[in-house]
PDB file of C-alpha atoms in Angstrom:
ATOM      1  CA  MET A 613     -23.774 112.363  -6.848  1.00 53.00           C
ATOM      2  CA  SER A 614     -26.665 112.323  -4.383  1.00 67.00           C
ATOM      3  CA  TYR A 615     -27.071 115.533  -2.378  1.00 85.00           C
ATOM      4  CA  SER A 616     -28.560 115.886   1.078  1.00 92.00           C
ATOM      5  CA  ILE A 617     -30.184 119.112   2.245  1.00 96.00           C
ATOM      6  CA  TRP A 618     -31.251 120.358   5.656  1.00 97.00           C
ATOM      7  CA  ILE A 619     -34.189 122.732   5.967  1.00 97.00           C
ATOM      8  CA  VAL A 620     -34.071 124.638   9.258  1.00 97.00           C
ATOM      9  CA  GLU A 621     -37.400 126.462   9.325  1.00 94.00           C
ATOM     10  CA  ASP A 622     -39.874 126.737  12.208  1.00 92.00           C
ATOM     11  CA  GLU A 623     -42.932 127.331  10.001  1.00 93.00           C
ATOM     12  CA  LYS A 624     -43.942 123.789   9.050  1.00 94.00           C
ATOM     13  CA  SER A 625     -46.056 124.812   6.077  1.00 95.00           C
ATOM     14  CA  ILE A 626     -43.112 126.636   4.513  1.00 94.00           C
ATOM     15  CA  SER A 627     -40.699 123.818   5.315  1.00 96.00           C
ATOM     16  CA  ASP A 628     -43.030 121.198   3.834  1.00 97.00           C
ATOM     17  CA  ILE A 629     -43.404 123.110   0.574  1.00 96.00           C
ATOM     18  CA  ILE A 630     -39.640 123.549   0.202  1.00 96.00           C
ATOM     19  CA  LYS A 631     -39.162 119.852   0.981  1.00 96.00           C
ATOM     20  CA  ALA A 632     -41.657 118.855  -1.720  1.00 95.00           C
ATOM     21  CA  TYR A 633     -39.905 120.987  -4.356  1.00 93.00           C
ATOM     22  CA  LEU A 634     -36.473 119.635  -3.426  1.00 93.00           C
ATOM     23  CA  GLU A 635     -37.602 116.017  -3.385  1.00 91.00           C
ATOM     24  CA  LYS A 636     -38.925 116.451  -6.925  1.00 86.00           C
ATOM     25  CA  GLU A 637     -35.283 117.051  -7.849  1.00 84.00           C
ATOM     26  CA  SER A 638     -34.268 113.810  -6.050  1.00 81.00           C
ATOM     27  CA  TYR A 639     -32.528 115.516  -3.135  1.00 89.00           C
ATOM     28  CA  SER A 640     -32.539 113.838   0.286  1.00 91.00           C
ATOM     29  CA  VAL A 641     -34.181 116.297   2.699  1.00 96.00           C
ATOM     30  CA  THR A 642     -34.128 116.522   6.506  1.00 97.00           C
ATOM     31  CA  GLN A 643     -36.289 119.066   8.357  1.00 97.00           C
ATOM     32  CA  PHE A 644     -35.579 120.862  11.642  1.00 97.00           C
ATOM     33  CA  MET A 645     -38.315 122.922  13.246  1.00 95.00           C
ATOM     34  CA  ASP A 646     -36.206 124.871  15.754  1.00 94.00           C
ATOM     35  CA  GLY A 647     -32.685 126.120  16.280  1.00 93.00           C
ATOM     36  CA  LEU A 648     -31.887 123.758  19.151  1.00 95.00           C
ATOM     37  CA  SER A 649     -32.428 120.541  17.189  1.00 95.00           C
ATOM     38  CA  ALA A 650     -30.372 121.919  14.289  1.00 95.00           C
ATOM     39  CA  MET A 651     -27.609 123.038  16.635  1.00 94.00           C
ATOM     40  CA  ASN A 652     -27.430 119.558  18.186  1.00 95.00           C
ATOM     41  CA  ALA A 653     -27.337 117.946  14.735  1.00 95.00           C
ATOM     42  CA  LEU A 654     -24.181 119.908  13.860  1.00 94.00           C
ATOM     43  CA  GLU A 655     -22.273 117.396  15.983  1.00 90.00           C
ATOM     44  CA  GLY A 656     -23.137 114.585  13.563  1.00 90.00           C
ATOM     45  CA  GLU A 657     -22.942 114.038   9.824  1.00 90.00           C
ATOM     46  CA  LEU A 658     -23.550 117.251   7.904  1.00 93.00           C
ATOM     47  CA  PRO A 659     -25.568 117.690   4.709  1.00 94.00           C
ATOM     48  CA  SER A 660     -24.424 118.916   1.315  1.00 93.00           C
ATOM     49  CA  LEU A 661     -26.263 122.221   1.805  1.00 96.00           C
ATOM     50  CA  MET A 662     -28.362 123.928   4.462  1.00 97.00           C
ATOM     51  CA  ILE A 663     -31.410 126.166   3.976  1.00 97.00           C
ATOM     52  CA  LEU A 664     -31.549 128.193   7.179  1.00 95.00           C
ATOM     53  CA  ASP A 665     -34.228 130.572   8.429  1.00 92.00           C
ATOM     54  CA  ILE A 666     -32.780 133.583  10.231  1.00 88.00           C
ATOM     55  CA  ASN A 667     -35.601 133.786  12.821  1.00 86.00           C
ATOM     56  CA  LEU A 668     -35.809 130.583  14.861  1.00 89.00           C
ATOM     57  CA  PRO A 669     -36.818 129.746  18.431  1.00 86.00           C
ATOM     58  CA  ILE A 670     -34.071 129.102  21.022  1.00 88.00           C
ATOM     59  CA  TYR A 671     -31.138 129.554  18.629  1.00 91.00           C
ATOM     60  CA  GLY A 672     -31.433 131.933  15.689  1.00 89.00           C
ATOM     61  CA  GLY A 673     -30.115 131.311  12.211  1.00 90.00           C
ATOM     62  CA  GLN A 674     -27.054 133.478  12.748  1.00 89.00           C
ATOM     63  CA  ASP A 675     -26.205 131.534  15.929  1.00 92.00           C
ATOM     64  CA  ILE A 676     -26.333 128.265  14.010  1.00 94.00           C
ATOM     65  CA  LEU A 677     -24.291 129.700  11.152  1.00 92.00           C
ATOM     66  CA  LYS A 678     -21.622 130.977  13.531  1.00 91.00           C
ATOM     67  CA  LYS A 679     -21.357 127.560  15.204  1.00 92.00           C
ATOM     68  CA  LEU A 680     -21.264 125.786  11.850  1.00 92.00           C
ATOM     69  CA  ARG A 681     -18.424 127.957  10.549  1.00 90.00           C
ATOM     70  CA  GLU A 682     -16.223 126.863  13.443  1.00 89.00           C
ATOM     71  CA  SER A 683     -15.745 123.515  11.721  1.00 88.00           C
ATOM     72  CA  SER A 684     -17.340 123.494   8.264  1.00 90.00           C
ATOM     73  CA  ASP A 685     -17.677 125.574   5.128  1.00 89.00           C
ATOM     74  CA  LEU A 686     -20.721 123.747   3.742  1.00 92.00           C
ATOM     75  CA  PRO A 687     -22.954 126.075   1.696  1.00 94.00           C
ATOM     76  CA  VAL A 688     -25.830 127.863   3.438  1.00 95.00           C
ATOM     77  CA  ILE A 689     -28.808 129.695   1.966  1.00 95.00           C
ATOM     78  CA  MET A 690     -30.392 132.026   4.513  1.00 92.00           C
ATOM     79  CA  LEU A 691     -34.149 132.629   4.481  1.00 89.00           C
ATOM     80  CA  THR A 692     -35.174 135.966   5.904  1.00 83.00           C
ATOM     81  CA  SER A 693     -38.080 138.364   6.081  1.00 76.00           C
ATOM     82  CA  LEU A 694     -35.606 141.083   6.981  1.00 66.00           C
ATOM     83  CA  SER A 695     -34.572 143.357   4.151  1.00 64.00           C
ATOM     84  CA  ASP A 696     -32.289 145.634   6.120  1.00 61.00           C
ATOM     85  CA  GLU A 697     -28.722 145.861   4.898  1.00 67.00           C
ATOM     86  CA  VAL A 698     -27.134 145.398   8.344  1.00 68.00           C
ATOM     87  CA  SER A 699     -28.585 141.888   8.823  1.00 68.00           C
ATOM     88  CA  ARG A 700     -27.544 140.826   5.329  1.00 69.00           C
ATOM     89  CA  ILE A 701     -24.004 142.132   5.767  1.00 75.00           C
ATOM     90  CA  LYS A 702     -23.680 140.343   9.112  1.00 72.00           C
ATOM     91  CA  GLY A 703     -24.839 137.126   7.496  1.00 72.00           C
ATOM     92  CA  PHE A 704     -22.300 137.403   4.703  1.00 78.00           C
ATOM     93  CA  GLU A 705     -19.574 138.177   7.242  1.00 78.00           C
ATOM     94  CA  LEU A 706     -20.498 134.952   9.078  1.00 79.00           C
ATOM     95  CA  GLY A 707     -20.218 133.021   5.829  1.00 84.00           C
ATOM     96  CA  VAL A 708     -23.707 132.711   4.318  1.00 89.00           C
ATOM     97  CA  ASP A 709     -23.564 131.815   0.614  1.00 89.00           C
ATOM     98  CA  ASP A 710     -26.862 133.338  -0.487  1.00 90.00           C
ATOM     99  CA  TYR A 711     -29.860 135.224   0.881  1.00 87.00           C
ATOM    100  CA  VAL A 712     -33.481 134.653  -0.121  1.00 87.00           C
ATOM    101  CA  THR A 713     -35.984 137.204   1.145  1.00 84.00           C
ATOM    102  CA  LYS A 714     -39.563 136.175   1.957  1.00 81.00           C
ATOM    103  CA  PRO A 715     -41.842 135.989   0.100  1.00 82.00           C
ATOM    104  CA  TYR A 716     -39.907 134.146  -2.606  1.00 85.00           C
ATOM    105  CA  SER A 717     -40.457 131.769  -5.508  1.00 89.00           C
ATOM    106  CA  ASN A 718     -39.838 128.125  -4.600  1.00 92.00           C
ATOM    107  CA  ILE A 719     -38.748 127.487  -8.184  1.00 89.00           C
ATOM    108  CA  GLU A 720     -36.144 130.232  -7.833  1.00 88.00           C
ATOM    109  CA  LEU A 721     -35.010 128.769  -4.511  1.00 92.00           C
ATOM    110  CA  VAL A 722     -34.480 125.351  -6.101  1.00 92.00           C
ATOM    111  CA  HIS A 723     -32.546 127.005  -8.926  1.00 89.00           C
ATOM    112  CA  ARG A 724     -30.269 128.721  -6.400  1.00 90.00           C
ATOM    113  CA  VAL A 725     -29.744 125.411  -4.603  1.00 93.00           C
ATOM    114  CA  LYS A 726     -28.694 123.744  -7.855  1.00 88.00           C
ATOM    115  CA  ARG A 727     -26.249 126.480  -8.805  1.00 86.00           C
ATOM    116  CA  ILE A 728     -24.600 126.529  -5.367  1.00 90.00           C
ATOM    117  CA  LEU A 729     -24.266 122.731  -5.326  1.00 88.00           C
ATOM    118  CA  ILE A 730     -22.599 122.770  -8.733  1.00 82.00           C
ATOM    119  CA  ARG A 731     -20.313 125.629  -7.713  1.00 81.00           C
ATOM    120  CA  THR A 732     -19.352 123.802  -4.534  1.00 83.00           C
ATOM    121  CA  TYR A 733     -19.105 120.178  -5.587  1.00 79.00           C
ATOM    122  CA  GLY A 734     -18.657 120.069  -9.312  1.00 71.00           C
ATOM    123  CA  LYS A 735     -18.518 122.124 -12.446  1.00 62.00           C
ATOM    124  CA  ALA A 736     -21.534 122.030 -14.692  1.00 60.00           C
ATOM    125  CA  GLU A 737     -21.305 119.786 -17.724  1.00 75.00           C
ATOM    126  CA  GLN A 738     -22.528 121.604 -20.808  1.00 82.00           C
ATOM    127  CA  LEU A 739     -24.137 120.329 -23.984  1.00 88.00           C
ATOM    128  CA  LYS A 740     -23.868 123.058 -26.616  1.00 87.00           C
ATOM    129  CA  ILE A 741     -26.881 123.669 -28.810  1.00 89.00           C
ATOM    130  CA  SER A 742     -25.726 126.903 -30.424  1.00 84.00           C
ATOM    131  CA  LYS A 743     -23.168 129.603 -29.684  1.00 80.00           C
ATOM    132  CA  GLU A 744     -25.381 131.145 -27.010  1.00 84.00           C
ATOM    133  CA  LEU A 745     -27.554 128.190 -26.052  1.00 89.00           C
ATOM    134  CA  TYR A 746     -26.470 125.260 -23.862  1.00 90.00           C
ATOM    135  CA  ILE A 747     -27.838 122.609 -21.514  1.00 91.00           C
ATOM    136  CA  ASP A 748     -26.437 121.992 -18.055  1.00 85.00           C
ATOM    137  CA  THR A 749     -26.531 118.197 -18.133  1.00 84.00           C
ATOM    138  CA  LYS A 750     -26.199 117.875 -14.343  1.00 77.00           C
ATOM    139  CA  THR A 751     -29.227 119.970 -13.482  1.00 79.00           C
ATOM    140  CA  TYR A 752     -31.230 119.533 -16.708  1.00 84.00           C
ATOM    141  CA  GLU A 753     -31.470 123.287 -17.211  1.00 88.00           C
ATOM    142  CA  LEU A 754     -31.264 125.278 -20.422  1.00 91.00           C
ATOM    143  CA  PHE A 755     -29.355 128.574 -20.635  1.00 90.00           C
ATOM    144  CA  PHE A 756     -29.107 131.368 -23.169  1.00 88.00           C
ATOM    145  CA  ASN A 757     -25.980 133.462 -22.528  1.00 81.00           C
ATOM    146  CA  ASP A 758     -25.998 132.112 -18.928  1.00 76.00           C
ATOM    147  CA  ASN A 759     -29.614 133.189 -18.404  1.00 83.00           C
ATOM    148  CA  ARG A 760     -31.890 130.278 -17.534  1.00 86.00           C
ATOM    149  CA  ILE A 761     -34.743 129.492 -19.925  1.00 90.00           C
ATOM    150  CA  ASP A 762     -37.872 128.203 -18.215  1.00 89.00           C
ATOM    151  CA  LEU A 763     -38.224 124.631 -19.507  1.00 91.00           C
ATOM    152  CA  THR A 764     -39.300 121.652 -17.436  1.00 89.00           C
ATOM    153  CA  THR A 765     -36.828 118.849 -16.723  1.00 88.00           C
ATOM    154  CA  ASN A 766     -38.622 116.527 -19.153  1.00 90.00           C
ATOM    155  CA  GLU A 767     -38.571 119.145 -21.900  1.00 94.00           C
ATOM    156  CA  VAL A 768     -34.842 119.627 -21.442  1.00 93.00           C
ATOM    157  CA  ARG A 769     -34.275 115.867 -21.502  1.00 92.00           C
ATOM    158  CA  VAL A 770     -36.168 115.570 -24.804  1.00 94.00           C
ATOM    159  CA  LEU A 771     -34.087 118.379 -26.274  1.00 96.00           C
ATOM    160  CA  MET A 772     -30.894 116.666 -25.044  1.00 94.00           C
ATOM    161  CA  THR A 773     -31.893 113.482 -26.823  1.00 94.00           C
ATOM    162  CA  LEU A 774     -32.410 115.254 -30.138  1.00 95.00           C
ATOM    163  CA  VAL A 775     -29.091 117.104 -29.859  1.00 94.00           C
ATOM    164  CA  LYS A 776     -27.148 113.960 -28.919  1.00 91.00           C
ATOM    165  CA  GLU A 777     -28.737 112.117 -31.849  1.00 91.00           C
ATOM    166  CA  LYS A 778     -27.736 114.824 -34.335  1.00 89.00           C
ATOM    167  CA  GLY A 779     -28.164 113.600 -37.881  1.00 87.00           C
ATOM    168  CA  ARG A 780     -30.989 111.205 -37.046  1.00 92.00           C
ATOM    169  CA  VAL A 781     -34.692 111.694 -37.489  1.00 95.00           C
ATOM    170  CA  LEU A 782     -36.383 110.167 -34.454  1.00 95.00           C
ATOM    171  CA  SER A 783     -39.937 108.926 -34.285  1.00 95.00           C
ATOM    172  CA  ARG A 784     -41.944 109.884 -31.227  1.00 93.00           C
ATOM    173  CA  GLU A 785     -41.563 106.336 -29.922  1.00 92.00           C
ATOM    174  CA  GLN A 786     -37.778 106.539 -30.337  1.00 93.00           C
ATOM    175  CA  VAL A 787     -37.700 109.850 -28.473  1.00 93.00           C
ATOM    176  CA  ILE A 788     -39.608 108.248 -25.592  1.00 91.00           C
ATOM    177  CA  GLU A 789     -37.304 105.207 -25.513  1.00 89.00           C
ATOM    178  CA  LEU A 790     -34.034 107.165 -25.740  1.00 91.00           C
ATOM    179  CA  THR A 791     -35.108 109.855 -23.278  1.00 88.00           C
ATOM    180  CA  PHE A 792     -37.100 108.001 -20.644  1.00 84.00           C
ATOM    181  CA  GLY A 793     -36.647 104.277 -21.264  1.00 78.00           C
ATOM    182  CA  TYR A 794     -39.062 101.472 -22.039  1.00 65.00           C
ATOM    183  CA  ALA A 795     -40.959 101.714 -18.751  1.00 61.00           C
ATOM    184  CA  TYR A 796     -41.940 105.369 -19.175  1.00 68.00           C
ATOM    185  CA  GLU A 797     -45.694 105.752 -19.456  1.00 73.00           C
ATOM    186  CA  ALA A 798     -46.128 108.323 -22.193  1.00 74.00           C
ATOM    187  CA  THR A 799     -47.862 108.657 -25.526  1.00 82.00           C
ATOM    188  CA  PRO A 800     -46.565 110.198 -28.747  1.00 85.00           C
ATOM    189  CA  ARG A 801     -48.829 113.163 -27.987  1.00 89.00           C
ATOM    190  CA  ASN A 802     -46.801 113.866 -24.843  1.00 91.00           C
ATOM    191  CA  ILE A 803     -43.729 114.243 -27.041  1.00 93.00           C
ATOM    192  CA  ASP A 804     -45.619 116.598 -29.358  1.00 95.00           C
ATOM    193  CA  THR A 805     -46.489 118.762 -26.354  1.00 95.00           C
ATOM    194  CA  TYR A 806     -42.874 118.816 -25.150  1.00 96.00           C
ATOM    195  CA  ILE A 807     -41.666 119.818 -28.618  1.00 96.00           C
ATOM    196  CA  LYS A 808     -44.274 122.569 -28.902  1.00 96.00           C
ATOM    197  CA  ASN A 809     -43.203 124.036 -25.536  1.00 96.00           C
ATOM    198  CA  ILE A 810     -39.513 123.801 -26.413  1.00 96.00           C
ATOM    199  CA  ARG A 811     -40.060 125.655 -29.680  1.00 96.00           C
ATOM    200  CA  GLN A 812     -42.064 128.383 -27.973  1.00 96.00           C
ATOM    201  CA  LYS A 813     -39.110 129.073 -25.671  1.00 94.00           C
ATOM    202  CA  ILE A 814     -36.033 128.732 -27.924  1.00 94.00           C
ATOM    203  CA  GLU A 815     -36.998 129.343 -31.540  1.00 93.00           C
ATOM    204  CA  ILE A 816     -36.990 132.807 -33.116  1.00 91.00           C
ATOM    205  CA  ASP A 817     -40.102 131.777 -35.046  1.00 94.00           C
ATOM    206  CA  PRO A 818     -41.749 128.693 -33.479  1.00 93.00           C
ATOM    207  CA  LYS A 819     -43.815 128.192 -36.637  1.00 92.00           C
ATOM    208  CA  SER A 820     -40.617 127.904 -38.715  1.00 93.00           C
ATOM    209  CA  PRO A 821     -38.254 126.160 -36.303  1.00 94.00           C
ATOM    210  CA  GLU A 822     -34.520 126.012 -36.941  1.00 92.00           C
ATOM    211  CA  ILE A 823     -33.355 124.032 -33.906  1.00 94.00           C
ATOM    212  CA  VAL A 824     -36.039 121.366 -33.425  1.00 96.00           C
ATOM    213  CA  ARG A 825     -37.317 120.413 -36.850  1.00 95.00           C
ATOM    214  CA  THR A 826     -39.983 118.049 -38.119  1.00 96.00           C
ATOM    215  CA  LYS A 827     -39.660 115.419 -40.848  1.00 94.00           C
ATOM    216  CA  TYR A 828     -43.305 115.026 -41.698  1.00 92.00           C
ATOM    217  CA  GLY A 829     -44.578 111.499 -41.410  1.00 92.00           C
ATOM    218  CA  ILE A 830     -41.452 110.367 -39.568  1.00 94.00           C
ATOM    219  CA  GLY A 831     -40.584 112.455 -36.497  1.00 95.00           C
ATOM    220  CA  TYR A 832     -38.279 115.119 -35.108  1.00 96.00           C
ATOM    221  CA  TYR A 833     -34.599 115.992 -35.501  1.00 96.00           C
ATOM    222  CA  TYR A 834     -32.020 118.515 -34.331  1.00 95.00           C
ATOM    223  CA  GLY A 835     -31.471 121.137 -36.993  1.00 91.00           C
ATOM    224  CA  GLY A 836     -28.368 122.794 -35.551  1.00 77.00           C
ATOM    225  CA  GLY A 837     -27.849 126.161 -33.917  1.00 51.00           C
ATOM    226  CA  LEU A 838     -29.309 129.521 -34.804  1.00 39.00           C
TER     227      LEU A 838
END
């Protein structure tokens, strides 16, 4: 499913950065630089999710949210520099799904977007690695007891390939082909780097890996759970 996201933020530099992060995840992004243009757009086709700044010219974020909730329950993440409890409670009463307080991590914001989209439009599909460790195959994220482990999308995709090909030892070239396809411009050394990073994050002892193992002279294979 392809998701569309509106960013309603009057600071262009902030909006552009958020847009860049979201587009890396293949979301379709539309930007609004003031409350009036966003308010007018509510009469047309709505997005999958809205990222909405609370402080906007003409119409504020809470005004837009109130208008939106008259006809739609689409998810909204509110951006705010206000930390007072009253503003947050009012936002939740109007139907905001999540609050992000400035300054914030754009990586964390993208993570929140992904989780809300899954919660709203579809349950995560899980690929079990061990009892505690699983991959969300919709968002390409790795979790340990529901806590996200910081791997890149490509690292997670490589790990997925090894798990799905359980019982096979894969050469670096096979990992590239099965994970990214023939057209992917990568070298075997790229795969070595991905594997090294994966082991650093998920193995108890990265020097003696139990999950991602090496068959020397041949390649890598999934060794099962911890």
